[in-house]
C-alpha angles and dihedrals in degrees: 000000000000089000090053092050090050091051092049090050091053091050092050092047091050092050092054093047098057130064100207144099147214128193146110091263091068083087094266125121116247136193116195093197093061105066091226103100107215101211105139124150124243128253143236128300135232108222143060121288127207119227121211122125113249135179127268126258126202142201151205138321125224142171131297115220112165120199125187136194120191102223083065120351110217135191115243102181116164105174117285114276104159094256087135090151113176100280123225097230093179109129135198116280092262092054092049091054096045110047097185129054124189127188131180130171147151135214145176118289085053092281119165121185127201126177136170129182126182132172137174127199122192102193108265097333109077142345133189137182132198119194129176130173136175129183127167141176116213089190126043133193093284139023093008112246093016087075097036121129144182138196126197124180132182128180136178118189137159148142141224117214121213131181093268107010146034128223115199135175139191128194120179146166131192122188123186130180125190145142132245094239099155098125131098124247088244092066100029097096090049089051092051089056090057115091089213095058113110116216092156122107116264119219124204117188128186127185125187136183130177142159132202131205113188144148114273094241099251110176094228094056115101093192123068121181143169132194114185123172117183144177132204128185124187133178137182123203147145112269105267091001141093125301113263096195141350136189135199120197124185125175149142136217122204120189128184127181120181120190106218093178140335090284104032134064133178122198149147140203126210121195123186123178137166126187134189119196121186126188122121085331133026120242120191116193136179136188128190122179129176116189117184116182143175124211130200121186121192132170095265104020143035129200133188113187119186147128136224117229114188152141131212130187129196110186091208096055132333136047123166145138119239145189122204133173124253106192127153126177134173131177127194110224090182136345088278105032129062138164125214140187136186137190112190143146142175145129137296114212106218100205127167091251093054094046091050089056089061101036121359096185089095132159121251094256127032135196103228117199133164118250111222124200110193090189144353119188124192138172130189152152132231132191141184116218112196110325099294107047125067132175136195131181129181145172126200144177125199137184112212133183120207097007106197121232136167122243130174111264119253093223093047118010093198091067121066129225129199117253130182139210117221095225129355133185114207124196120191136181123179151131147193138219123202122195122188110167097162138334084274098058130039132157138175134190125190129177135175136179118202134191123193122199103195130194115202098002117086091219137359089260117222093354114125121233093205135032130187129176129178123179128178130181124187129182121207105201118311097306110050129056125176123191131184134186132190118193125187132184124176141180098037115159134183137181110247128219090277092053094251124133113259125191108222095202133236121308118221115172124177123188133178128194130184133186128190128190114213090184139343090284108028127062143155135217137198126187138181127198131193093012090177086063091223122160095215123169119228088178126026115283094358108109121183129239120271125242110339129184134189132185137175150129136286130204130191129191 
């Protein structure tokens, strides 16, 4: 235990000593399944930027499910949303044998990586997991340390299992540092002369805590339930300076599922959330949703019929009750083919925390509004070919009010503000193919085409019209594994500093990661990102780094 505390201390010290970052939000495309974490930072712009200091704007809070794999434990931290469902902490055999996993590496762009993972299982009584990770980049895409970044994450989760119920908890912290470097070299000297230009490091911190009380999933129990209160706090500030903005989010999810018979279930979900965002102004927001439903399961078809009754209030703008459908149907044409359809709706809470997960180059003050979807209808078909190849295709249409997009700020075009469309119709067509021949070879392919019909916005700024993801993992014996991922986004547009529409160009990002085990305890890894060496922009004027590589060692005990 002393060794573990010493390791955690080293990771924390390293995170404070570096001013750099690593995460999907940097504008790079990431795939959690491929162990290469695509967390590059984005590069320099091409147009003028305006420099007046403005206030910070925040965003939404979500849920914090963490999933780990031994070969390489990884953080999967979508923002905390109280979906603290009882986690299946069971790990692969290797992970069960070796309770502690250490990883250390280094790459170009002055990028150290430290990671520690430790878990302890006590039969069926209690389990806990500690996970810490730090990665930083001393040099960014432009001007060396003025585009550096760092990301540090720590999480402590566990559960205690009783005869009839489970009590689980989750405590986490994420700290990110970065620079607003989205300005071209042509205008950089001019920016330095402006007293409002920020060259200082920005620090974004997020803390979350949640507990879960639930049934223990016994097969003979007709009642299943979940009660999950949670809290999330986020802040944005200059390093060593005052806080620009902060956000508190408190909520609770309650779930009940009653088995009436072997083919019928009756249930409901209640979600309550309140948020307080403070920047140059204070915004208090609340959401309440009640979702009763009835489920019928037959041999060839399944139906869930429900509705969502809710009310949301944004102190800065909107407040209204709503009713939306919650209908799900699927029918088995054969043992291998089925069709499905859904008609749903609901709200998206655009909090500072949520927005920062997508794009952390945010302005000092944000206009936070709730996105409301009166309905979304989708139909599709899925099939299983042989036992190792599956296919799914779908088409959908949605009506959305106050669709949220990012646009460069007028006072400072290197910092993004949140903008909204009054009413948007979204069409989508897509599909996925999954291939799992053996434990040694897996592959997945997903693609989607989207069309946005906007109202007051000129374009659906920074939203892609096409998405494509291909991942492949191949094992060579028991010691060597190689994974690759190709990510593509197309059709992204942004207004430039002159207010004109600018096409950002297609994004094609290829990464490869390999891991080799010298013995049961010692291993090595080597990863490459952005092998096409493209300087694409996920967000306007923020290009990513070129080819980056990182290698290091792993140790299990």
